[in-house]
Short mmCIF file of C-alpha atoms and ligand atoms in Angstrom, two decimals:
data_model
loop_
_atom_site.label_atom_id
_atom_site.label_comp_id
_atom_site.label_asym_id
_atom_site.label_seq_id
_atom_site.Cartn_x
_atom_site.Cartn_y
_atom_site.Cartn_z
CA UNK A 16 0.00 0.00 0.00
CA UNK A 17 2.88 2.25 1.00
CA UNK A 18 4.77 1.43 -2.32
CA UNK A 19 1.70 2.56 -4.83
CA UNK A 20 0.75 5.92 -2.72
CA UNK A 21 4.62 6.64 -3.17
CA UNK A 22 3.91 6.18 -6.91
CA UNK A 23 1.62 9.05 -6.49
CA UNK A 24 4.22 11.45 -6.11
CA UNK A 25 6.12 13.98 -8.43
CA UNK A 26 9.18 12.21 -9.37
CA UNK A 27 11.68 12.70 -6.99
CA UNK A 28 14.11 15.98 -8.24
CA UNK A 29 10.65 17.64 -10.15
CA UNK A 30 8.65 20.10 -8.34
CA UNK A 31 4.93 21.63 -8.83
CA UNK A 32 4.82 25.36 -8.98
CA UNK A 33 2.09 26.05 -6.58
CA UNK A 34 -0.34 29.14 -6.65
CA UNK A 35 1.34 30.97 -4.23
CA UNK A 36 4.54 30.29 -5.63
CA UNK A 37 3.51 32.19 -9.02
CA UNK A 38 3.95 35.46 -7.98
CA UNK A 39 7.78 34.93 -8.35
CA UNK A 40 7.60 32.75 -11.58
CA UNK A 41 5.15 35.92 -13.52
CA UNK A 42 7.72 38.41 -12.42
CA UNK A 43 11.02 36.24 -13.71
CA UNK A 44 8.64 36.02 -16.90
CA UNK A 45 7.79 39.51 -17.14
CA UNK A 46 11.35 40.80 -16.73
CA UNK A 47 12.57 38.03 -18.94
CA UNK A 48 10.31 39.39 -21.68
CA UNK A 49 10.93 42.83 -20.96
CA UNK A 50 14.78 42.52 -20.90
CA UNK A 51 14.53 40.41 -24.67
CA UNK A 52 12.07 43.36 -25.83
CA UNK A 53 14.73 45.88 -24.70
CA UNK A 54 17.74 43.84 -26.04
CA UNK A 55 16.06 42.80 -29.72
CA UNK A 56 15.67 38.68 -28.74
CA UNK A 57 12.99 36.73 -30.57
CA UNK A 58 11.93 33.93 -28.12
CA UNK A 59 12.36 30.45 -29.85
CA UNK A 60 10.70 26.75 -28.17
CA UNK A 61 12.51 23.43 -29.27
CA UNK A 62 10.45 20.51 -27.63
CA UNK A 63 11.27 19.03 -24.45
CA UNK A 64 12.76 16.18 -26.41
CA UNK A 65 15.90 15.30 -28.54
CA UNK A 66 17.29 13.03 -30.10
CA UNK A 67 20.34 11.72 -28.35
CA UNK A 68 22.35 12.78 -30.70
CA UNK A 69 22.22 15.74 -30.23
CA UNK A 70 23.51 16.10 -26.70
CA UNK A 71 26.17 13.58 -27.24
CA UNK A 72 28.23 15.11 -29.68
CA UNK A 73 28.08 18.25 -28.50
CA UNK A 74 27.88 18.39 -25.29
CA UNK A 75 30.49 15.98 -25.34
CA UNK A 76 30.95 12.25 -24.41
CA UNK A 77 33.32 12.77 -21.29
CA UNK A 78 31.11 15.54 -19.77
CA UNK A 79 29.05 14.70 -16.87
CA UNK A 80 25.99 15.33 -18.56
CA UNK A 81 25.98 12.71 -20.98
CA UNK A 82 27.86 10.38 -19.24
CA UNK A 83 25.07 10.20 -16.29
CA UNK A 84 22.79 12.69 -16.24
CA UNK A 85 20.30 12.59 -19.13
CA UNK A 86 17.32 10.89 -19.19
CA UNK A 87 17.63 8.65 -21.83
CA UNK A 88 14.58 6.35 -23.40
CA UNK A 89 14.25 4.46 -26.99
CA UNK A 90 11.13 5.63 -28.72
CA UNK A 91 8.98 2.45 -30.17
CA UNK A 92 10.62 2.84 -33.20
CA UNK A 93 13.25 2.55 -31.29
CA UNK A 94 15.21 6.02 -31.44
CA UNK A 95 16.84 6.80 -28.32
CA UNK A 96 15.27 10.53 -26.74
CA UNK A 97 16.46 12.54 -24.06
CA UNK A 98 14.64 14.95 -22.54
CA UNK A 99 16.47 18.07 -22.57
CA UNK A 100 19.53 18.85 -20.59
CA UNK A 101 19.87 22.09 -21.99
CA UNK A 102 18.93 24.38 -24.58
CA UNK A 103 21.63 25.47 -26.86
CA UNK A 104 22.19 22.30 -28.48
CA UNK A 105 18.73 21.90 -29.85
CA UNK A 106 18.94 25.92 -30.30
CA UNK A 107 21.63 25.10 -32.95
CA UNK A 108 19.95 22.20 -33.94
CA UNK A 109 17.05 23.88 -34.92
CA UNK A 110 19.02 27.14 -36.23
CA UNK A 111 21.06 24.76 -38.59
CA UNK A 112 17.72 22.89 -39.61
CA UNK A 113 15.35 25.75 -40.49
CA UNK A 114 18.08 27.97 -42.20
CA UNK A 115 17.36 30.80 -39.71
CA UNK A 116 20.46 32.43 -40.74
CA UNK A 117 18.20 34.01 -43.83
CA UNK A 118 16.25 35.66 -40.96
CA UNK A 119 19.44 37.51 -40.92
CA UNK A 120 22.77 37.65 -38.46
CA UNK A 121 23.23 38.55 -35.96
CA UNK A 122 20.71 36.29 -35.18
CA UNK A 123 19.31 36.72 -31.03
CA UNK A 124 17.65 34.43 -29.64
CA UNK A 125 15.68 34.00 -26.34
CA UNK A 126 14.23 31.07 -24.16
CA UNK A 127 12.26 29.87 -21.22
CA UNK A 128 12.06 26.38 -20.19
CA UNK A 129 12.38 23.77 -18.28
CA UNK A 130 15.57 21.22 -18.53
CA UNK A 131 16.02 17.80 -16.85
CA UNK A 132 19.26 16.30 -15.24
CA UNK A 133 19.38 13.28 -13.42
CA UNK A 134 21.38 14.61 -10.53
CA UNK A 135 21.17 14.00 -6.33
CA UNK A 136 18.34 16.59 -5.65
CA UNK A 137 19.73 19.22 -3.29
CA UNK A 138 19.82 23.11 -2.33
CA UNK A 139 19.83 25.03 -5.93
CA UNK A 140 19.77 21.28 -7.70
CA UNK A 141 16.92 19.89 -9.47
CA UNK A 142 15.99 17.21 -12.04
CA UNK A 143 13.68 19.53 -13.20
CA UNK A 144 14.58 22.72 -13.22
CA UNK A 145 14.10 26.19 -15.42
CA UNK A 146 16.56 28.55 -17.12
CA UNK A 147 15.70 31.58 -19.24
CA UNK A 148 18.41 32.07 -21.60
CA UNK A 149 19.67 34.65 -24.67
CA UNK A 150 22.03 33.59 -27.33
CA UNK A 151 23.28 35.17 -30.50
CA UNK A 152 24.59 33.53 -33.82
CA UNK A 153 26.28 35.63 -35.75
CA UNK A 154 28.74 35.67 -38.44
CA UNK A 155 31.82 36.11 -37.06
CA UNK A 156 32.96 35.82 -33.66
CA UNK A 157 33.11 39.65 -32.62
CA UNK A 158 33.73 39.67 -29.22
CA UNK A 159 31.10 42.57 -28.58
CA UNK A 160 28.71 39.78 -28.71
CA UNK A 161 29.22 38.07 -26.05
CA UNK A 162 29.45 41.20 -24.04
CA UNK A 163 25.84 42.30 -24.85
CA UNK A 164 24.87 38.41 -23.88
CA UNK A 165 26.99 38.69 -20.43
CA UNK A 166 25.19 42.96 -19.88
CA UNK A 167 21.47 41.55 -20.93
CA UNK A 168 21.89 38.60 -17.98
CA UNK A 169 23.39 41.36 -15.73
CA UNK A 170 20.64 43.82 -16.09
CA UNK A 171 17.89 41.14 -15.84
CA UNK A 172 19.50 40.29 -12.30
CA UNK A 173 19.57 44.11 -11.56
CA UNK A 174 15.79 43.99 -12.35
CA UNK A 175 14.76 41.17 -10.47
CA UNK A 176 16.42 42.53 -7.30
CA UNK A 177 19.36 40.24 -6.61
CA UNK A 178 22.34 42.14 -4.88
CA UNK A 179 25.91 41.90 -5.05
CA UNK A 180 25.75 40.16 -8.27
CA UNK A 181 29.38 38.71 -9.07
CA UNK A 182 30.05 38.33 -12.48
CA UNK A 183 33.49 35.73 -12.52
CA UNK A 184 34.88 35.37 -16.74
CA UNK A 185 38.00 33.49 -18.30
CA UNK A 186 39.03 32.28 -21.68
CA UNK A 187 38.98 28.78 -22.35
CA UNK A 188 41.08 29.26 -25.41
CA UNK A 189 40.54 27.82 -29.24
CA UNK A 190 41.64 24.62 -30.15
CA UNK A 191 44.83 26.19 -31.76
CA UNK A 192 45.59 27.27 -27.81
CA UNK A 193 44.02 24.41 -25.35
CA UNK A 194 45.74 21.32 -26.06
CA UNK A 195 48.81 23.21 -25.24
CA UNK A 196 47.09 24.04 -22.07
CA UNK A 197 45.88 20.29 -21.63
CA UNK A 198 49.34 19.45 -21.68
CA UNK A 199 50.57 21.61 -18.99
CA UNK A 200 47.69 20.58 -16.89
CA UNK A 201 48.04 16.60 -16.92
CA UNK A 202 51.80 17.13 -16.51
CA UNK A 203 51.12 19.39 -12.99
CA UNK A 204 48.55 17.38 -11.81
CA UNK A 205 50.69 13.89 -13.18
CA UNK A 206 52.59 13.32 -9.81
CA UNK A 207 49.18 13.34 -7.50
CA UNK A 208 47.01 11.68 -9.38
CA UNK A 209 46.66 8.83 -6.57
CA UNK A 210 45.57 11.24 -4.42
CA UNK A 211 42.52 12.99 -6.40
CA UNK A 212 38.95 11.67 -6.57
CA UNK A 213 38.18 8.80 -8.60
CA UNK A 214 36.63 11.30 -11.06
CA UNK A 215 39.27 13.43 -11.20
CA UNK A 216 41.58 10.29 -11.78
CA UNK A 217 39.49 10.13 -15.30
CA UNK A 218 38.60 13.13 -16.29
CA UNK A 219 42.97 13.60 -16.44
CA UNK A 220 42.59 11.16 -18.93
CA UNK A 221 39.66 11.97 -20.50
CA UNK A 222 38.97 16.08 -20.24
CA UNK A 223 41.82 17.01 -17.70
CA UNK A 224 40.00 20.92 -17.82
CA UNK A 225 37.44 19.11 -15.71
CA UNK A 226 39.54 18.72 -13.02
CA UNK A 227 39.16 22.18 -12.27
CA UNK A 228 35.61 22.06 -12.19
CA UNK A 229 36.03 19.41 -9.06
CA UNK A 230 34.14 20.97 -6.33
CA UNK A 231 36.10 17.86 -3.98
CA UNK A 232 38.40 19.61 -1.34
CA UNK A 233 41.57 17.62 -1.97
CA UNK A 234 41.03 18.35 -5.91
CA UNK A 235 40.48 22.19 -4.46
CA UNK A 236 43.95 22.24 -2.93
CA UNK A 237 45.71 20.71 -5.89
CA UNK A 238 43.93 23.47 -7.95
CA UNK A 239 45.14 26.22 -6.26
CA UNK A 240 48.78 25.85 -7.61
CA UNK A 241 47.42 24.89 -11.07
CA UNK A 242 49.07 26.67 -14.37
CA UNK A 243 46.73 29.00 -15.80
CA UNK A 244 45.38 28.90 -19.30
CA UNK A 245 45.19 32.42 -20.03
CA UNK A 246 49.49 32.06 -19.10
CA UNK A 247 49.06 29.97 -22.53
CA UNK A 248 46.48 31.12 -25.15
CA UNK A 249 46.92 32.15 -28.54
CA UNK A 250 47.52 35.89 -29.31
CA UNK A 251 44.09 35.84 -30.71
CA UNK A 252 42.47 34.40 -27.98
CA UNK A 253 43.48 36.81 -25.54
CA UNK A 254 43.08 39.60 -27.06
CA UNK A 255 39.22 38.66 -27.85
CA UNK A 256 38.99 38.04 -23.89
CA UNK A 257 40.34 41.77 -23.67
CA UNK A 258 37.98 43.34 -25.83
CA UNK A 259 34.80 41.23 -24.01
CA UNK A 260 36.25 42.87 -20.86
CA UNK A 261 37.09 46.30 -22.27
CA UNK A 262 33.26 46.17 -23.66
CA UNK A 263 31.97 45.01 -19.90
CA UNK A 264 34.05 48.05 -18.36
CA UNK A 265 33.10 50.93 -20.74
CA UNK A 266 29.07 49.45 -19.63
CA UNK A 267 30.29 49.86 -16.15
CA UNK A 268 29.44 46.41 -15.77
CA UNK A 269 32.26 44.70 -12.97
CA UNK A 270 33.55 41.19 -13.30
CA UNK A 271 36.45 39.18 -11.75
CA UNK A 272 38.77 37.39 -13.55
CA UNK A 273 38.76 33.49 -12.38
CA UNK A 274 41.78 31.70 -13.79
CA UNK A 275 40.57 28.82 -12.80
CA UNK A 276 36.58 29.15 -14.39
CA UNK A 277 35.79 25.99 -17.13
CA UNK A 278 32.53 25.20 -17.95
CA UNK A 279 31.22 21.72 -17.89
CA UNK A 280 30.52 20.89 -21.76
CA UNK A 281 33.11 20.31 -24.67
CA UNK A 282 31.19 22.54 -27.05
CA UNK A 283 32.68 26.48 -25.11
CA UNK A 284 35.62 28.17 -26.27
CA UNK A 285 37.11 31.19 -25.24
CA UNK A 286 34.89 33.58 -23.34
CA UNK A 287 33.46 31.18 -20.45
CA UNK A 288 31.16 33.33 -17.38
CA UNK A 289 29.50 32.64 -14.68
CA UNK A 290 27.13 35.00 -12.29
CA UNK A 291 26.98 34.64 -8.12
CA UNK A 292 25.61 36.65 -5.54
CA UNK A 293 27.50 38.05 -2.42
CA UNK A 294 24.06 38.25 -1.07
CA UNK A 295 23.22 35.79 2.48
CA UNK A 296 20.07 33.16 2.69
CA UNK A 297 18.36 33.63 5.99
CA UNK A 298 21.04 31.45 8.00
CA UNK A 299 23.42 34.36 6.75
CA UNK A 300 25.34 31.59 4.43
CA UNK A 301 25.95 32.59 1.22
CA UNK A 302 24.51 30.65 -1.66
CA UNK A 303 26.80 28.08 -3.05
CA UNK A 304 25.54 27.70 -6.64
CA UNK A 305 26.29 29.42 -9.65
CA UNK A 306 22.65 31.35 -10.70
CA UNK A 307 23.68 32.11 -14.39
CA UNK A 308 26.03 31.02 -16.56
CA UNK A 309 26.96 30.74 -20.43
CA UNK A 310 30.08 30.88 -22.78
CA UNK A 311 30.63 30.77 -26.76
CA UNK A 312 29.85 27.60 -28.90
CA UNK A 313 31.65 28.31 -31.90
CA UNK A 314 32.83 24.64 -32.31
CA UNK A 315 28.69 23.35 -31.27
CA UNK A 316 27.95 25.73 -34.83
CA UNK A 317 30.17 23.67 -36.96
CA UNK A 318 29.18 20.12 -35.00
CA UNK A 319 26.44 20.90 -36.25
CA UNK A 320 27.47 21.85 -40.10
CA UNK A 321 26.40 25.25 -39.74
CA UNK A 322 28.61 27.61 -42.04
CA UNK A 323 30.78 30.27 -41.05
CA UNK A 324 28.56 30.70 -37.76
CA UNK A 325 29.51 31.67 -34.13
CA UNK A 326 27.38 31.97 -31.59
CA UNK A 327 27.80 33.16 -27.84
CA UNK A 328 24.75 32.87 -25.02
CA UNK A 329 23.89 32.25 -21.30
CA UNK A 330 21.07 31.74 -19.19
CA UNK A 331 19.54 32.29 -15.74
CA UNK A 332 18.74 29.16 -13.49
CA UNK A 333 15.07 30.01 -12.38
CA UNK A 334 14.86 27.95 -9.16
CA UNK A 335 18.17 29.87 -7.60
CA UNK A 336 17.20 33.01 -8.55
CA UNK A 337 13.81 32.67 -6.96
CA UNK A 338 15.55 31.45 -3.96
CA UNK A 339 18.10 34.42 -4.08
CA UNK A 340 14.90 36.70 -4.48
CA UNK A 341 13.03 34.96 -1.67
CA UNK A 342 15.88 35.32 0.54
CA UNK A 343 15.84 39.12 0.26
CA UNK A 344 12.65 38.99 1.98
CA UNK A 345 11.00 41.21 -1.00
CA UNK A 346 7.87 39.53 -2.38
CA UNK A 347 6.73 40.52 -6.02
CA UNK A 348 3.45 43.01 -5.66
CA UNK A 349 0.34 40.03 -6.17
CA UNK A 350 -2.17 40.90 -8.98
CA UNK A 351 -4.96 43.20 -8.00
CA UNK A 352 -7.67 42.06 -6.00
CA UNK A 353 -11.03 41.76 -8.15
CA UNK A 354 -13.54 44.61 -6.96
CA UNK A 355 -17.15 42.71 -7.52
CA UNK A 356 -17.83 39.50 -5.67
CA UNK A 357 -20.74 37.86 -7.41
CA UNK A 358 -23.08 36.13 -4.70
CA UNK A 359 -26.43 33.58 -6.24
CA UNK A 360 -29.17 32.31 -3.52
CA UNK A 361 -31.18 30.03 -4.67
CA UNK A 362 -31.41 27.74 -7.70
CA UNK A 363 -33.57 29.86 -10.09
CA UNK A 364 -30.86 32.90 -9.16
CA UNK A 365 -28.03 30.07 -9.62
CA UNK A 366 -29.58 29.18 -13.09
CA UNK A 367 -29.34 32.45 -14.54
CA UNK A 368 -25.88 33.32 -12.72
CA UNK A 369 -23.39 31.93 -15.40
CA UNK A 370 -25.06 34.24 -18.26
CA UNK A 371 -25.29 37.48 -16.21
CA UNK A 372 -21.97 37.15 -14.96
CA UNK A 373 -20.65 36.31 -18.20
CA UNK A 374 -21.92 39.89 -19.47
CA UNK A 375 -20.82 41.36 -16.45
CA UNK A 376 -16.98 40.30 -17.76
CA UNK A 377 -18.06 40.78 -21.33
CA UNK A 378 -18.23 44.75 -20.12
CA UNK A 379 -15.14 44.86 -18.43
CA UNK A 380 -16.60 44.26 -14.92
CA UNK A 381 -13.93 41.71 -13.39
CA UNK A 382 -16.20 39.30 -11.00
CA UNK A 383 -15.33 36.29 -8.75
CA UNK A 384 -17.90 34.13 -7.66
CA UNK A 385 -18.16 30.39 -5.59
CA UNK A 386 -21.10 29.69 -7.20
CA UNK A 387 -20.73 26.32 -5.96
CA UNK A 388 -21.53 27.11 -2.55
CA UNK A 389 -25.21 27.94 -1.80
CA UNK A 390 -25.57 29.49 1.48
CA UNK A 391 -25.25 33.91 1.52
CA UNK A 392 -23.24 33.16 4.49
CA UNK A 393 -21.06 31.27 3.18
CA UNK A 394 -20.65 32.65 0.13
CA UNK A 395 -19.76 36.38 1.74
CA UNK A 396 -17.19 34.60 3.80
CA UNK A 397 -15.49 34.09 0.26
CA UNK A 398 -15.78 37.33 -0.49
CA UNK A 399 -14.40 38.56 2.81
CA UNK A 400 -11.22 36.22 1.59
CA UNK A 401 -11.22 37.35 -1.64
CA UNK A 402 -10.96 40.99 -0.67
CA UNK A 403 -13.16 42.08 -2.25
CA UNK A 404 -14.82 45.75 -2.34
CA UNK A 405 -18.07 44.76 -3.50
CA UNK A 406 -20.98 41.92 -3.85
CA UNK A 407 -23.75 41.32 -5.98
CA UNK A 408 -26.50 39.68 -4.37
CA UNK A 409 -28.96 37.87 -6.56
CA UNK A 410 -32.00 36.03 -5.19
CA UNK A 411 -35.26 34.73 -6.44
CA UNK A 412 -36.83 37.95 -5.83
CA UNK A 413 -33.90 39.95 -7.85
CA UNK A 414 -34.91 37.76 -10.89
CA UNK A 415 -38.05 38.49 -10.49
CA UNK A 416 -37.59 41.65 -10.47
CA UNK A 417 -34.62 42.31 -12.85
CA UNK A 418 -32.34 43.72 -10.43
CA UNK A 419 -29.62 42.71 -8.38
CA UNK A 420 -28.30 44.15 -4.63
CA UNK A 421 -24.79 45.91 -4.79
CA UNK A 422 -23.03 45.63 -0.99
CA UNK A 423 -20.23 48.10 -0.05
CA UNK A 424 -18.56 45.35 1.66
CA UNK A 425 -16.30 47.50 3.39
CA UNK A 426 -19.37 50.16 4.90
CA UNK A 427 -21.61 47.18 4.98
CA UNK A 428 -24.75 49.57 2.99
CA UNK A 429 -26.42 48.20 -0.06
CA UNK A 430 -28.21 49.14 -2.06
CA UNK A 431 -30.84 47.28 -5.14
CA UNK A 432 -29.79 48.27 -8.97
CA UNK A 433 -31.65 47.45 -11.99
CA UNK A 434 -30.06 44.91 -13.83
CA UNK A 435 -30.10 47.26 -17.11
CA UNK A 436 -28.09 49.99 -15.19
CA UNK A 437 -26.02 47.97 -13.22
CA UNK A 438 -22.74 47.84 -15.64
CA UNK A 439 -23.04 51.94 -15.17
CA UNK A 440 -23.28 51.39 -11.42
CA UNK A 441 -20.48 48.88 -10.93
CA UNK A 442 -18.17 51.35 -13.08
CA UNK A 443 -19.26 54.26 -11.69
CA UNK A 444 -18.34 52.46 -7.82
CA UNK A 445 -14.86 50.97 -9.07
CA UNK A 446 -13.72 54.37 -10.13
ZN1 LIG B 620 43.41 30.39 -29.05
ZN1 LIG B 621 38.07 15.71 -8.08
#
C-alpha cells in the first residue's frame, strides 16, 4: 500500500509550482520578456525532447551530462530521446535545420524552459529545473557579442532585485591554444594523481579541464597551484577576452577574472562566465551555486554543419534566482484584487448566474464568484477572503424583479440596482 501511494508522487528531483509560488515565476517572466524586448531577442521553443544525438556530440561524451545525467529512453521505433539537458544544443539544432540564418545575423535568440538532469536533488539542484536564456549567432565571432549576452543577464538580475551580483569570466582558449594548455595541466597534476577523486583520476585522462571544475576539497587544494590557461592562449584568444572585458568596463558592468573558471561541456571556447551573488540566505550563508552562466559555442555551430557561424549565449537558473529573491525577503506586488464578488441564492438565481456574470466580464466588470456554494453566508465569507470591495446579491426575488443588490462590503450599505443599469453602477463604484 505504502509502495503505490509513493507512486503518487512527483518524481523525486521535479517540483509543482504552486499558486502561491507564481507570484515569483510571472515576475522572472515579465522581466525576462521585458529585458529580450529591450535587447532585440525573438523567443524560440525546441520541444522538451531530442534526439540523443544531439547532446552527445556536442555536449560531449566525457562531460558529466551525458555520461550520467540525461534521461535517456528508446522511442517504439526505437530512437533513443532525451529529454532536454539544456537548450543550446537543440537551439543550434534547430538554427542549422530551419536555415534561420536568412532571418538575418546577428541572429538573437531568447528562451524559457524547463531542462532535466538526473542529478542528487539538493539546495539550488533539481531534475527539473528552469533557465531563461539569450544567445546570438552571428557571423563572425566579434567579441562585442558576447558582451551584450553577459550585460542583458546582468541587467535582468539588476531587475529582479538580486544584490551583489558577481560576475566571474575566463578564456577557455581555441583549439589552436588548449591542447597546449591540456598538456601543462596533466603534466602538474601527473605526480598526485593517486591522491585525487576517482573522477578526477578520469577526467585527467579523459577532459583534464574538468579537473578544475572538481568541487572535492583535496582536488580544491591541488587546484590552487594549477598553471593557468590564459598564461598559454593564442595571441588571438586573448586579445578577444580583452575586448569582451574592455566592452563590460566601458558598460560599467564589474567582473572578476577566475583563472581557474571551465565550464562543464566540450562545445565552449574562449569567453566562459558565470554569475553569483554576495548576497546571504536567511542562516546568513551565502549561496553556493552558480545562478547564471553561459560561454561561446563556436565549435557546437560547426558540429552541427552550420557555415561560417559563431554563436555566444547564457542563461539564468530560475529555481536559484527565486531562492536568491526569496531570501531578500522582497515579495513581487500580487495581482490586484477583483472589486465585484458575485453572490447567487437560490437555484432559479443560480440558473441564470453563469449568463449574467458572463456579461458582467463581457463589459469589463472583473467578478469572482463560488457559485458552488449555496448558502449567503457562506458565500460572503469568500468574499471577505477574496478581498473584495463589493458583492452582488442575486436572489429569487432579484430575478423576479430584474435587479440585483450591490453591498459596499467594506461600509456594509447596499443598495438594489436594476439589472439594465447595473454595468453603469459597478463602473461608476470601481472608479
Ligand atoms: Zn586560441
Ligand atoms: Zn576531483
Amino acid at each position: 500500500m505504502k509502495s503505490k501511494l509513493h507512486n503518487l508522487q512527483s518524481p523525486k528531483g521535479m517540483g509543482d509550482i504552486l499558486p502561491p509560488d507564481q507570484l515569483w515565476w510571472e515576475k522572472i517572466r515579465k522581466e525576462v520578456q521585458y529585458a529580450a524586448d529591450r535587447y532585440h531577442f525573438g523567443r524560440i521553443d525546441t520541444p522538451l525532447l531530442e534526439r540523443a544525438e544531439v547532446f552527445e556530440k556536442s555536449l560531449g561524451e566525457a562531460t558529466d551530462i551525458v555520461e550520467k545525467q540525461m534521461f535517456v529512453f528508446k522511442s517504439r521505433s526505437g530512437d533513443r530521446m532525451v529529454l532536454r539537458p539544456e537548450a543550446t544544443a537543440p537551439i543550434v539544432r534547430s538554427y542549422v535545420q530551419h536555415g534561420l540564418s536568412h532571418l538575418g545575423l546577428p541572429l538573437k535568440l531568447f528562451y524559457i524552459g524547463q531542462m532535466f538532469r538526473k542529478e542528487q536533488p539538493q539546495a539550488g539542484r533539481f531534475r527539473q529545473f528552469h533557465q531563461a536564456g539569450f544567445e546570438i549567432i552571428s557571423s563572425d565571432d566579434d567579441p562585442i557579442y558576447d558582451a551584450q549576452v553577459i550585460i542583458t543577464i546582468y541587467r535582468l538580475l539588476e531587475r529582479l532585485g538580486v544584490k551583489d551580483i558577481s560576475l566571474h569570466i575566463n578564456s577557455i582558449g581555441c583549439r589552436i591554444c588548449r591542447p597546449n594548455y591540456r598538456k601543462k595541466l596533466v603534466e602538474y597534476y601527473k605526480d598526485a594523481t593517486a591522491k585525487l577523486c576517482k573522477d578526477c583520476q578520469r577526467r585527467l585522462r579523459e577532459n583534464p579541464l574538468r579537473l578544475l571544475d572538481c568541487k572535492n576539497d583535496i582536488c580544491q587544494e591541488y587546484k590552487s597551484g594549477a598553471p593557468i590557461i590564459l598564461n598559454g592562449v593564442c595571441s588571438y584568444c586573448s586579445k578577444h577576452l580583452k575586448s569582451v572585458l574592455e566592452y563590460l568596463e566601458d558598460s560599467k558592468v564589474d567582473y572578476h577574472l577566475d583563472n581557474y573558471l571551465v565550464r562543464g561541456l566540450d562545445y565552449y571556447n574562449k569567453t566562459v562566465f558565470e554569475f553569483f551573488t554576495d548576497a546571504v540566505n536567511k542562516e546568513g550563508n551565502k549561496f553556493n551555486f552558480a545562478i547564471a552562466s553561459g560561454g561561446r559555442y563556436d565549435y557546437l555551430l560547426e558540429m552541427f554543419g552550420a557555415r561560417q557561424s559563431s554563436g555566444t549565449g547564457g542563461a539564468i537558473g530560475i529555481e536559484r534566482v527565486i531562492e536568491v529573491m526569496k531570501a531578500s525577503g522582497k515579495v513581487p506586488s500580487s495581482r490586484k484584487k477583483s472589486g465585484v464578488f458575485f453572490i447567487s441564492v437560490g437555484e432559479t438565481a443560480k440558473k441564470k448566474s453563469l449568463s449574467l456574470i458572463e456579461s458582467l466580464r463581457n463589459s469589463g466588470i472583473d467578478i469572482v464568484e463560488s457559485l458552488g456554494k449555496d448558502s449567503l453566508a457562506a458565500q460572503l465569507r469568500a468574499a471577505d477572503k477574496e478581498g473584495s470591495d463589493y458583492a452582488l446579491i442575486f436572489g429569487q426575488k432579484e430575478v423576479f424583479e430584474e435587479s440585483i443588490i450591490i453591498r459596499d462590503l467594506k461600509s456594509g450599505t447596499q443598495e438594489v440596482a436594476p439589472l439594465k443599469k447595473l454595468v453603469n453602477e459597478l463602473k461608476k463604484r470601481l472608479k
